Coordinates of C-alpha atoms and ligand atoms in Angstrom, one line a residue:
M4 CA 90.4 -6.4 -17.3
L5 CA 88.1 -8.9 -18.7
K6 CA 87.1 -11.1 -15.9
R7 CA 84.3 -13.6 -16.4
A8 CA 82.6 -14.6 -13.3
K9 CA 81.7 -17.9 -14.7
F10 CA 85.2 -19.2 -15.0
I11 CA 88.5 -18.4 -16.5
F12 CA 89.5 -14.9 -17.3
L13 CA 90.9 -14.8 -13.9
T14 CA 93.3 -15.3 -15.3
V15 CA 91.3 7.5 -27.4
M16 CA 93.7 21.6 -32.3
I17 CA 90.6 23.0 -32.5
G18 CA 92.4 25.0 -35.1
L19 CA 93.5 21.8 -36.8
C20 CA 90.1 20.2 -36.7
L21 CA 87.9 19.4 -39.6
G22 CA 86.3 22.3 -41.2
A23 CA 82.8 21.6 -39.9
S24 CA 84.3 21.5 -36.4
P25 CA 82.5 18.5 -35.1
V26 CA 84.7 18.8 -32.0
L27 CA 82.8 21.7 -30.7
A28 CA 79.6 20.3 -32.0
Q29 CA 79.9 17.2 -29.9
Q30 CA 81.9 18.3 -26.9
A31 CA 80.2 21.5 -25.9
L32 CA 76.8 20.0 -25.7
P33 CA 74.1 22.5 -25.2
Q34 CA 72.4 22.0 -21.8
S35 CA 69.0 20.7 -22.0
S36 CA 66.3 22.9 -20.6
K37 CA 65.5 20.2 -18.1
A38 CA 66.1 21.4 -14.6
G39 CA 68.3 18.5 -13.6
R40 CA 70.8 19.0 -16.4
A41 CA 71.2 22.6 -15.5
H42 CA 72.1 21.7 -11.9
A43 CA 74.8 19.3 -13.1
K44 CA 76.4 22.0 -15.3
A45 CA 77.5 24.3 -12.6
Q46 CA 81.0 23.0 -11.7
D47 CA 81.3 19.4 -12.5
P48 CA 82.6 17.8 -15.7
W49 CA 79.8 16.1 -17.6
W50 CA 81.2 12.6 -17.0
K51 CA 80.7 12.9 -13.3
H52 CA 76.9 12.8 -13.6
A53 CA 76.5 11.0 -16.8
V54 CA 74.7 7.7 -17.2
I55 CA 76.9 5.8 -19.7
Y56 CA 75.5 3.0 -21.8
E57 CA 77.7 0.4 -23.5
I58 CA 76.6 -0.7 -27.0
Y59 CA 77.9 -3.8 -28.5
P60 CA 77.5 -2.7 -32.1
R61 CA 77.0 -6.2 -33.6
S62 CA 74.0 -6.7 -31.5
F63 CA 72.1 -3.5 -31.0
Q64 CA 70.2 -2.8 -34.2
D65 CA 70.7 -4.1 -37.7
S66 CA 69.6 -1.5 -40.3
N67 CA 70.5 -3.3 -43.5
G68 CA 69.3 -6.9 -42.9
D69 CA 72.7 -8.6 -42.9
G70 CA 72.1 -10.0 -39.4
V71 CA 74.8 -7.8 -37.8
G72 CA 74.1 -4.5 -36.0
D73 CA 75.5 -1.3 -37.5
I74 CA 76.0 2.4 -37.0
N75 CA 72.8 3.5 -38.7
G76 CA 71.0 1.0 -36.5
I77 CA 72.4 2.7 -33.4
T78 CA 71.4 6.1 -34.8
S79 CA 67.8 4.9 -35.4
R80 CA 67.6 4.0 -31.7
L81 CA 68.9 7.3 -30.3
D82 CA 65.4 8.4 -29.3
Y83 CA 65.0 5.3 -27.2
L84 CA 68.3 6.0 -25.4
H85 CA 67.3 9.6 -24.8
D86 CA 64.0 8.5 -23.4
L87 CA 65.8 6.1 -21.1
G88 CA 67.9 9.0 -19.8
V89 CA 71.3 8.0 -21.2
D90 CA 74.0 10.8 -21.4
A91 CA 76.7 8.9 -23.3
I92 CA 77.2 5.8 -25.3
W93 CA 80.4 3.8 -25.3
I94 CA 80.5 1.7 -28.5
S95 CA 82.6 -1.4 -28.6
P96 CA 85.1 -1.4 -31.6
M97 CA 83.7 -0.6 -35.1
Y98 CA 87.1 -0.3 -36.7
P99 CA 88.2 -2.4 -39.7
S100 CA 88.9 -5.9 -38.3
P101 CA 89.2 -9.5 -39.4
L102 CA 86.8 -10.0 -36.4
V103 CA 88.8 -12.8 -34.8
D104 CA 88.0 -11.1 -31.5
F105 CA 84.9 -9.4 -32.9
G106 CA 86.6 -6.0 -33.4
Y107 CA 89.1 -6.1 -30.6
D108 CA 91.6 -7.1 -33.3
I109 CA 92.0 -3.8 -35.3
S110 CA 93.5 -3.6 -38.7
D111 CA 93.0 0.2 -39.1
Y112 CA 92.6 2.6 -36.2
T113 CA 91.3 5.5 -38.3
A114 CA 88.4 4.0 -40.3
I115 CA 85.1 2.3 -39.9
D116 CA 84.6 -1.3 -40.9
P117 CA 82.2 -1.5 -43.8
L118 CA 80.2 -4.1 -41.9
Y119 CA 79.2 -1.3 -39.5
G120 CA 78.9 1.6 -42.1
T121 CA 81.1 4.5 -43.1
L122 CA 82.8 7.5 -41.6
A123 CA 79.8 9.6 -42.9
D124 CA 77.5 7.3 -40.9
F125 CA 79.7 7.8 -37.8
D126 CA 79.6 11.6 -38.3
R127 CA 75.8 11.4 -38.6
L128 CA 75.6 9.3 -35.4
V129 CA 77.6 11.9 -33.5
S130 CA 75.5 14.8 -34.8
E131 CA 72.2 13.1 -34.2
A132 CA 73.4 12.0 -30.7
K133 CA 74.4 15.6 -30.0
K134 CA 70.8 16.8 -30.8
R135 CA 69.7 14.5 -28.0
N136 CA 72.4 15.5 -25.5
I137 CA 74.1 12.1 -25.9
R138 CA 77.9 11.9 -26.2
V139 CA 79.7 9.2 -28.1
I140 CA 82.7 7.4 -26.5
M141 CA 84.9 5.2 -28.6
D142 CA 86.6 2.0 -27.7
F143 CA 90.4 2.2 -28.0
V144 CA 92.5 -0.9 -28.1
P145 CA 96.1 0.1 -27.5
N146 CA 97.7 -3.2 -26.3
H147 CA 97.6 -5.1 -29.6
T148 CA 96.6 -4.8 -33.2
S149 CA 95.3 -7.4 -35.6
D150 CA 97.9 -9.5 -37.2
Q151 CA 96.4 -8.2 -40.5
H152 CA 97.3 -4.6 -39.6
P153 CA 99.8 -3.2 -42.1
W154 CA 102.1 -2.4 -39.2
F155 CA 102.4 -6.0 -38.2
Q156 CA 102.6 -7.1 -41.8
E157 CA 105.7 -4.9 -42.2
S158 CA 107.0 -5.9 -38.8
R159 CA 106.9 -9.6 -39.6
S160 CA 108.5 -9.2 -43.0
S161 CA 112.1 -9.2 -41.9
R162 CA 114.2 -8.8 -38.7
T163 CA 115.5 -5.5 -40.1
N164 CA 112.2 -3.9 -41.1
P165 CA 111.8 -0.4 -39.6
K166 CA 108.6 -1.6 -37.9
R167 CA 110.2 -4.7 -36.5
D168 CA 110.4 -3.1 -33.0
W169 CA 106.8 -2.0 -33.1
Y170 CA 105.9 -5.4 -31.8
I171 CA 107.5 -7.8 -29.2
W172 CA 109.8 -10.2 -31.1
R173 CA 112.1 -12.7 -29.3
D174 CA 114.2 -15.8 -30.0
G175 CA 112.9 -19.1 -28.6
K176 CA 114.8 -21.1 -26.1
G177 CA 115.8 -23.6 -28.8
S178 CA 114.4 -27.0 -29.5
G179 CA 111.0 -25.5 -30.3
E180 CA 110.5 -23.9 -26.9
P181 CA 109.0 -20.4 -26.6
P182 CA 111.0 -17.6 -24.9
N183 CA 109.3 -18.2 -21.5
N184 CA 106.2 -19.6 -19.8
W185 CA 103.9 -16.6 -20.3
Q186 CA 100.3 -17.5 -21.2
S187 CA 97.7 -15.9 -23.3
W188 CA 94.5 -15.0 -21.5
F189 CA 92.7 -17.0 -24.2
G190 CA 94.7 -20.1 -23.5
H191 CA 98.1 -21.6 -24.1
S192 CA 101.5 -20.0 -24.8
A193 CA 101.5 -16.2 -25.3
W194 CA 104.3 -16.7 -27.9
K195 CA 103.8 -17.7 -31.5
L196 CA 106.7 -18.7 -33.7
D197 CA 106.7 -16.9 -37.1
P198 CA 108.6 -19.1 -39.5
A199 CA 109.3 -16.2 -41.9
T200 CA 112.0 -14.8 -39.5
N201 CA 112.2 -17.7 -37.1
Q202 CA 111.4 -15.6 -34.1
Y203 CA 108.4 -15.6 -31.7
F204 CA 106.0 -12.7 -31.3
Y205 CA 104.1 -12.0 -28.1
H206 CA 100.3 -11.9 -27.9
H207 CA 98.5 -11.4 -24.6
F208 CA 95.2 -12.4 -26.2
Y209 CA 94.6 -14.4 -29.4
T210 CA 97.4 -15.4 -31.6
E211 CA 95.9 -13.0 -34.2
Q212 CA 96.4 -10.1 -31.7
P213 CA 100.1 -9.3 -31.5
D214 CA 101.1 -7.0 -28.7
L215 CA 102.4 -3.5 -29.7
N216 CA 105.7 -2.5 -28.1
W217 CA 104.8 0.6 -26.0
R218 CA 108.5 1.2 -25.3
N219 CA 108.8 2.4 -28.9
P220 CA 108.1 6.1 -29.2
Q221 CA 106.9 5.7 -32.8
V222 CA 104.1 3.4 -31.6
R223 CA 103.0 5.9 -29.0
K224 CA 102.9 8.7 -31.5
A225 CA 100.9 6.6 -34.0
M226 CA 98.4 5.6 -31.3
Y227 CA 98.0 9.1 -29.9
D228 CA 97.4 10.4 -33.4
A229 CA 94.7 7.8 -33.8
M230 CA 93.1 9.2 -30.7
R231 CA 93.3 12.7 -32.1
F232 CA 91.5 11.5 -35.3
W233 CA 88.4 10.5 -33.3
L234 CA 88.5 13.5 -31.0
K235 CA 88.5 15.8 -34.0
R236 CA 85.5 13.9 -35.3
G237 CA 83.6 14.5 -32.1
A238 CA 84.3 11.6 -29.9
A239 CA 83.8 12.5 -26.3
G240 CA 86.5 10.2 -25.0
F241 CA 87.7 6.6 -24.9
R242 CA 87.2 3.4 -23.1
I243 CA 90.7 2.0 -23.1
D244 CA 90.9 -1.7 -23.5
A245 CA 93.2 -3.9 -21.5
V246 CA 95.2 -1.0 -20.1
S247 CA 97.2 -2.9 -17.5
R248 CA 98.6 -5.3 -20.2
L249 CA 100.6 -2.7 -22.1
F250 CA 104.0 -3.6 -20.8
E251 CA 105.9 -6.8 -20.2
D252 CA 109.0 -7.5 -18.3
P253 CA 111.9 -6.8 -20.7
N254 CA 113.9 -9.6 -19.0
L255 CA 111.3 -12.2 -19.8
H256 CA 111.1 -13.7 -16.3
D257 CA 108.9 -16.7 -16.1
D258 CA 105.6 -16.1 -14.4
P259 CA 105.0 -18.0 -11.1
I260 CA 103.1 -21.2 -11.4
L261 CA 100.0 -21.7 -9.2
P262 CA 98.3 -24.9 -8.3
G263 CA 95.7 -26.4 -10.6
K264 CA 94.8 -26.0 -14.3
N265 CA 92.6 -23.5 -16.1
A266 CA 89.7 -24.1 -18.5
Y267 CA 92.2 -24.6 -21.4
G268 CA 94.1 -27.3 -19.6
D269 CA 97.1 -25.0 -18.9
P270 CA 98.8 -24.7 -15.5
N271 CA 97.4 -21.7 -13.6
I272 CA 99.9 -18.9 -13.4
A273 CA 100.1 -15.5 -11.8
H274 CA 100.6 -12.9 -14.6
K275 CA 103.2 -11.2 -12.6
Y276 CA 105.5 -10.1 -15.4
T277 CA 102.9 -9.1 -18.0
D278 CA 100.4 -7.2 -15.8
N279 CA 100.3 -3.7 -14.3
L280 CA 103.9 -2.8 -14.8
P281 CA 104.5 0.8 -13.5
E282 CA 105.1 2.2 -17.1
V283 CA 101.4 1.8 -17.7
H284 CA 100.9 5.0 -15.7
E285 CA 103.3 7.0 -17.8
V286 CA 101.2 6.1 -20.9
L287 CA 98.0 6.9 -19.1
R288 CA 99.3 10.4 -18.3
E289 CA 100.3 10.8 -21.9
M290 CA 96.8 9.7 -23.1
R291 CA 95.3 12.2 -20.7
R292 CA 97.4 15.0 -22.1
V293 CA 96.1 14.0 -25.6
V294 CA 92.5 14.2 -24.6
N295 CA 93.1 17.4 -22.7
E296 CA 94.2 19.1 -26.0
Y297 CA 90.4 19.0 -26.8
P298 CA 87.6 21.1 -25.4
G299 CA 84.6 19.7 -23.5
N300 CA 86.4 17.4 -21.0
P301 CA 86.8 14.3 -23.0
V302 CA 86.9 11.3 -20.7
L303 CA 89.2 8.3 -20.3
I304 CA 87.6 5.1 -19.0
S305 CA 90.1 2.4 -18.1
E306 CA 89.4 -1.3 -18.4
A307 CA 91.6 -2.7 -15.7
D308 CA 90.6 -5.4 -13.2
E309 CA 92.5 -3.9 -10.3
P310 CA 92.8 -6.4 -7.5
N311 CA 92.3 -3.8 -4.7
I312 CA 91.5 -0.2 -3.9
A313 CA 95.1 0.8 -3.8
E314 CA 95.7 -0.3 -7.3
L315 CA 92.4 1.1 -8.6
T316 CA 93.3 4.4 -7.0
K317 CA 96.5 4.6 -8.9
M318 CA 94.5 4.7 -12.1
Y319 CA 93.3 8.2 -11.3
G320 CA 97.0 9.3 -11.3
A321 CA 99.0 10.9 -8.5
K322 CA 97.8 14.3 -9.6
N323 CA 94.5 13.2 -11.0
D324 CA 96.3 13.2 -14.3
E325 CA 95.5 9.7 -15.6
V326 CA 92.0 8.3 -16.2
Q327 CA 88.8 10.0 -14.9
L328 CA 86.8 6.8 -14.7
P329 CA 88.5 3.6 -13.9
M330 CA 86.0 0.8 -14.2
D331 CA 85.6 -0.9 -10.8
F332 CA 85.7 -4.6 -11.5
Q333 CA 85.7 -5.4 -7.8
I334 CA 82.1 -4.1 -7.5
A335 CA 81.1 -5.7 -10.7
D336 CA 82.4 -9.1 -9.6
V337 CA 81.1 -9.5 -6.1
N338 CA 78.9 -12.1 -7.8
K339 CA 76.7 -12.6 -4.8
L340 CA 74.1 -10.5 -3.0
S341 CA 76.2 -9.7 0.0
A342 CA 75.4 -6.5 1.9
P343 CA 78.7 -6.6 3.8
D344 CA 80.8 -7.1 0.7
F345 CA 79.1 -4.3 -1.2
R346 CA 79.2 -2.0 1.8
R347 CA 83.0 -2.6 2.3
L348 CA 83.7 -2.0 -1.4
L349 CA 81.4 1.1 -1.7
S350 CA 83.1 2.7 1.3
E351 CA 86.6 1.8 0.1
I352 CA 86.2 3.4 -3.3
D353 CA 84.2 6.3 -1.9
G354 CA 87.1 7.2 0.3
N355 CA 89.8 6.6 -2.4
A356 CA 92.9 8.6 -1.6
A357 CA 92.9 10.3 -5.1
G358 CA 89.4 11.7 -4.5
G359 CA 88.5 10.1 -7.8
Q360 CA 85.0 9.6 -9.1
P361 CA 83.9 6.0 -8.7
H362 CA 82.7 4.2 -11.8
Y363 CA 80.4 1.2 -11.4
F364 CA 79.0 -1.4 -13.7
F365 CA 77.7 -5.0 -13.4
S366 CA 77.5 -6.3 -16.9
N367 CA 79.5 -6.0 -20.1
H368 CA 80.4 -7.9 -23.3
D369 CA 82.8 -10.1 -21.4
Q370 CA 80.8 -10.9 -18.3
P371 CA 77.7 -13.1 -18.0
R372 CA 74.7 -10.8 -17.6
Q373 CA 73.7 -9.6 -14.1
W374 CA 70.1 -10.9 -14.5
D375 CA 71.3 -14.4 -14.0
R376 CA 74.6 -13.8 -12.2
Y377 CA 73.0 -12.0 -9.3
G378 CA 69.5 -13.6 -9.7
D379 CA 68.6 -16.5 -7.4
G380 CA 66.5 -18.3 -10.0
V381 CA 63.2 -17.3 -8.3
H382 CA 63.3 -13.5 -7.8
N383 CA 65.4 -12.5 -10.7
D384 CA 63.2 -9.6 -11.9
Q385 CA 63.1 -8.1 -8.4
I386 CA 66.8 -8.6 -8.0
A387 CA 67.3 -6.9 -11.4
K388 CA 65.6 -3.9 -9.8
L389 CA 67.8 -4.2 -6.7
M390 CA 70.9 -4.2 -8.9
A391 CA 69.6 -1.2 -10.9
A392 CA 69.1 0.7 -7.6
L393 CA 72.6 -0.2 -6.4
L394 CA 74.1 1.0 -9.7
L395 CA 72.0 4.2 -9.9
A396 CA 71.7 5.4 -6.3
T397 CA 75.3 5.8 -5.2
R398 CA 77.4 8.7 -6.3
A399 CA 79.4 6.6 -8.8
T400 CA 79.1 7.3 -12.5
P401 CA 77.0 4.4 -13.6
L402 CA 77.8 2.3 -16.7
M403 CA 75.0 0.2 -18.1
Y404 CA 75.2 -2.6 -20.7
Y405 CA 72.6 -2.7 -23.4
G406 CA 69.7 -4.8 -22.5
E407 CA 70.2 -4.9 -18.7
E408 CA 67.4 -2.3 -18.5
I409 CA 64.9 -4.9 -19.8
G410 CA 66.3 -7.9 -17.9
M411 CA 68.1 -9.6 -20.7
R412 CA 69.6 -12.8 -19.6
T413 CA 72.8 -14.7 -20.6
T414 CA 72.0 -17.1 -23.3
D415 CA 74.9 -19.4 -24.0
P416 CA 75.1 -21.5 -27.2
A417 CA 73.7 -24.9 -26.8
R418 CA 76.2 -26.7 -29.1
K419 CA 79.9 -26.2 -29.6
E420 CA 79.3 -25.8 -33.4
D421 CA 77.1 -22.8 -32.7
V422 CA 79.8 -20.9 -30.8
Q423 CA 81.0 -17.7 -32.4
D424 CA 83.5 -16.4 -29.8
P425 CA 86.8 -18.4 -30.4
V426 CA 87.5 -18.7 -26.7
G427 CA 84.3 -20.6 -26.4
K428 CA 85.6 -23.2 -28.9
I429 CA 88.9 -23.5 -27.1
G430 CA 87.3 -23.8 -23.7
W431 CA 84.1 -25.8 -24.5
P432 CA 82.3 -27.0 -22.5
Q433 CA 83.8 -25.5 -19.3
D434 CA 84.1 -22.1 -21.0
K435 CA 81.3 -21.5 -23.6
G436 CA 82.7 -18.1 -24.5
R437 CA 81.0 -14.7 -24.5
D438 CA 78.2 -15.2 -27.0
G439 CA 75.7 -15.6 -24.2
E440 CA 76.1 -11.9 -23.1
R441 CA 76.2 -10.6 -26.7
T442 CA 72.9 -11.7 -28.1
P443 CA 70.7 -9.3 -30.1
M444 CA 68.9 -6.5 -28.3
Q445 CA 65.3 -7.3 -27.7
W446 CA 63.2 -4.5 -29.1
D447 CA 59.8 -6.2 -29.5
A448 CA 58.1 -9.5 -29.8
S449 CA 58.3 -9.7 -33.6
R450 CA 60.7 -11.9 -35.6
N451 CA 64.3 -11.6 -34.4
A452 CA 62.9 -9.3 -31.6
G453 CA 63.0 -6.4 -34.0
F454 CA 66.8 -6.5 -34.2
S455 CA 67.1 -7.6 -37.8
T456 CA 65.2 -8.7 -40.8
A457 CA 67.8 -11.3 -41.7
E458 CA 66.9 -14.9 -41.9
R459 CA 69.5 -15.6 -39.2
P460 CA 71.1 -12.9 -37.0
W461 CA 74.7 -13.4 -36.1
L462 CA 73.7 -14.8 -32.8
P463 CA 70.3 -16.3 -32.0
V464 CA 67.6 -14.2 -30.3
P465 CA 66.9 -15.5 -26.8
A466 CA 63.4 -17.1 -26.3
S467 CA 62.9 -14.7 -23.4
S468 CA 62.5 -11.8 -25.9
A469 CA 58.9 -12.7 -26.2
E470 CA 58.3 -11.3 -22.7
Y471 CA 61.4 -9.2 -22.0
N472 CA 61.5 -6.6 -24.7
V473 CA 61.4 -2.8 -25.0
E474 CA 57.9 -2.5 -26.5
A475 CA 56.2 -4.7 -23.9
E476 CA 58.1 -3.3 -20.9
S477 CA 57.5 0.3 -22.0
K478 CA 53.8 -0.3 -21.5
E479 CA 54.1 -1.8 -18.0
T480 CA 54.6 0.5 -15.1
G481 CA 56.0 -2.3 -13.0
S482 CA 58.6 -3.5 -15.6
I483 CA 62.3 -3.5 -15.1
L484 CA 62.6 -0.9 -17.9
S485 CA 60.1 1.4 -16.2
F486 CA 62.1 1.0 -13.0
Y487 CA 65.3 2.0 -14.7
K488 CA 63.6 5.0 -16.3
Q489 CA 62.3 6.2 -12.9
L490 CA 65.6 5.7 -11.2
I491 CA 67.6 7.6 -13.9
A492 CA 65.0 10.4 -13.9
L493 CA 65.2 10.7 -10.1
R494 CA 69.0 10.6 -10.2
R495 CA 68.9 13.6 -12.6
S496 CA 66.3 15.6 -10.9
N497 CA 67.2 15.1 -7.2
P498 CA 70.2 17.1 -6.1
A499 CA 71.1 14.9 -3.1
L500 CA 70.9 11.7 -5.2
R501 CA 72.9 13.2 -8.1
N502 CA 75.5 15.0 -6.1
G503 CA 75.2 14.2 -2.4
R504 CA 77.8 12.5 -0.3
Y505 CA 77.6 8.8 0.3
L506 CA 77.0 8.0 4.0
P507 CA 76.8 4.4 4.9
L508 CA 74.3 3.3 7.6
N509 CA 73.9 0.3 9.9
R510 CA 77.4 -0.9 9.0
E511 CA 76.9 -4.3 10.8
D512 CA 73.7 -5.4 9.1
P513 CA 74.4 -8.7 7.3
F514 CA 71.4 -8.4 4.9
V515 CA 70.3 -4.8 4.3
L516 CA 72.6 -2.4 2.6
S517 CA 71.5 1.1 3.5
F518 CA 73.0 4.6 3.0
L519 CA 72.1 8.3 2.9
R520 CA 72.9 10.6 0.0
K521 CA 73.1 14.1 1.4
K522 CA 74.4 17.5 0.3
P523 CA 76.6 19.2 3.0
G524 CA 74.6 21.9 4.8
S525 CA 71.3 20.6 3.5
G526 CA 68.6 19.3 5.9
D527 CA 67.2 17.0 3.2
A528 CA 68.7 13.6 2.4
I529 CA 67.9 10.6 0.4
L530 CA 67.6 7.3 2.2
V531 CA 68.4 4.2 0.2
V532 CA 67.5 0.8 1.6
L533 CA 68.4 -2.4 -0.3
N534 CA 67.4 -5.8 1.1
M535 CA 69.9 -8.3 -0.3
S536 CA 68.1 -11.3 1.3
A537 CA 65.1 -13.5 0.4
E538 CA 63.4 -12.6 3.7
P539 CA 61.6 -9.4 4.7
R540 CA 63.8 -7.5 7.2
T541 CA 63.0 -4.9 9.8
V542 CA 65.7 -2.5 10.6
K543 CA 66.2 0.6 12.7
F544 CA 67.6 3.9 11.5
D545 CA 69.0 6.4 13.9
L546 CA 69.5 9.5 11.7
A547 CA 69.5 12.2 14.3
A548 CA 73.3 12.7 13.9
H549 CA 72.6 13.4 10.2
G550 CA 70.2 16.1 11.1
V551 CA 67.0 14.1 10.4
K552 CA 64.2 15.2 12.7
E553 CA 61.1 13.4 11.2
S554 CA 60.3 9.9 12.3
S555 CA 59.5 8.5 8.8
A556 CA 60.9 8.4 5.4
T557 CA 58.8 9.5 2.4
P558 CA 59.0 7.0 -0.5
L559 CA 60.1 8.3 -4.0
I560 CA 60.7 4.9 -5.5
A561 CA 60.0 1.5 -4.0
A562 CA 59.9 -2.0 -5.4
P563 CA 57.8 -3.7 -4.4
E564 CA 55.6 -0.8 -3.1
I565 CA 55.5 -0.5 0.6
G566 CA 53.0 1.2 2.9
H567 CA 53.7 4.3 4.9
E568 CA 53.6 2.3 8.2
A569 CA 56.7 0.4 7.0
T570 CA 58.8 3.5 6.6
V571 CA 58.9 4.5 10.3
L572 CA 62.6 4.8 10.9
T573 CA 62.7 3.0 14.2
H574 CA 61.2 -0.2 12.7
F575 CA 61.6 0.1 9.0
T576 CA 60.4 -3.0 7.1
I577 CA 61.7 -3.8 3.7
P578 CA 60.4 -6.8 1.7
A579 CA 62.6 -9.6 0.3
F580 CA 65.1 -8.2 -2.2
G581 CA 63.2 -4.9 -1.7
V582 CA 64.3 -1.5 -2.9
F583 CA 63.4 1.7 -1.1
I584 CA 64.5 5.2 -2.1
G585 CA 62.9 8.1 -0.2
T586 CA 63.4 11.4 1.4
V587 CA 64.2 12.1 5.0
H588 CA 64.1 15.5 6.7
Ligands
NOJ603 C1 89.0 -6.7 -23.4 C2 87.8 -6.7 -24.2 O1 86.7 -6.2 -23.4 C3 87.6 -8.1 -24.7 O2 86.3 -8.3 -25.3 C4 88.7 -8.5 -25.6 O3 88.6 -9.8 -26.0 C5 90.0 -8.3 -24.9 N1 90.1 -7.0 -24.2 C6 91.2 -8.2 -25.9 O4 91.1 -7.0 -26.6

């Protein structure tokens, strides 16, 4: 899961549905009359061709002037998302929460936090989204609850409480020592002594996020019922948080110590006994059976930072019976413009043994934004387009993060006292937390970038909003936003780009990542050429074996623009960090 490039985190029956049947309303979306959407309908499930867009609800649009984004704010921006070409939105948690981890600490799984609105607001969002052919994916946090959740309050009340076993309670080693050396991902021991019963509870994340005991059948039932609650209300699926952390070694073996210390001053450890235990897959199969009870192919997206393709492949399930879209953190975290590295990873996941659909992303609410993480400091806007093409031109289901389409940059707090994310306080200054990638969406050049009318939004609006904002970029044909729109529209309208095979080219080229997208039996293909270097490059394409007879490619999208003479396949010239997407016959 959560893996910050900067530093440390190396370490959700019809017969039983609500009367208004929002299930059918949301799930069985009417197909748009647009040609591309009709193509996609034929055999494939919707999520295979969807452009998914993550919304961090605190930061997208504030509708009531309290400085924090909310559900009605999201609803008010649906036309923008439709215009961009988004098919589904994944919204980070909006459940009631003490907000220690800004919503990833849930105190009620079947309600909406008043900060974000009401269940009626949620229903309206789903219904308005449906009118625009946009599905709503919920964030589901099964590993832990908030310590304020009534389940935990009961559990901690006595050693004999019926919910005691819903969480992980153990005796210490004596003399104030926790049960073992397991560490929280947010620093220090993963065990916290609760004086009321003189036992330790286990928390993989913050102390205020006690881990649920997934070996308890009652826990599983309660959580699956929570998923059903949202599916009945029209959720199109779930992004499942921290999946690989669901189980811990029941024998409490110490984790192996590694050399060095982390940003919190703790010894580095390998999370061998708290990560990716095989029982995770049993739970994923059960979750899949839950979503399969509902029509319309609800999707499961797993947040799991699998270390290699073999582990990532397991997430699809031996019988394709686990998650449809495991987020590919390997692609997200290449963290450098390396054609060989991307080529290797793209080929590995493309050929995964499960035949699963790849799922790529570069930015999210836990990772510094791609604009600066992949930018070289000089050509960042061009590199933003390069990354957009890499995300949108392969056959993977793309996942965008709000604001990447306008080139939002990471804007870390300048002073420790300004930090909101607790981890940034623990790790300051080495780890400034995740505020930098969660700043308000930049809608226009007005006060607070059009995000809020509050005196002070919950996080400051970056100065870059004066130039990088939706309003300004909508008017510019050469903007990052216009580029994303063109790419998404092309992906939707072009059969080879939407549904063609991925065929890597020039496998030894150190600088230029190139591939074909081609439908079997079709003479037409799409050639994608991405120059990952700061120099113009001339390359040779021999595409005869792929049935290409013509000597030149015809541009569909190029940035910067390139002349026809540059597209001759025997000496194809691509500018520094250039993007070319064109047809070859
Ligand atoms: C992963 C989420 O993306 C992150 O924001 C959160 O802090 C942890 N899981 C704990 O829920």
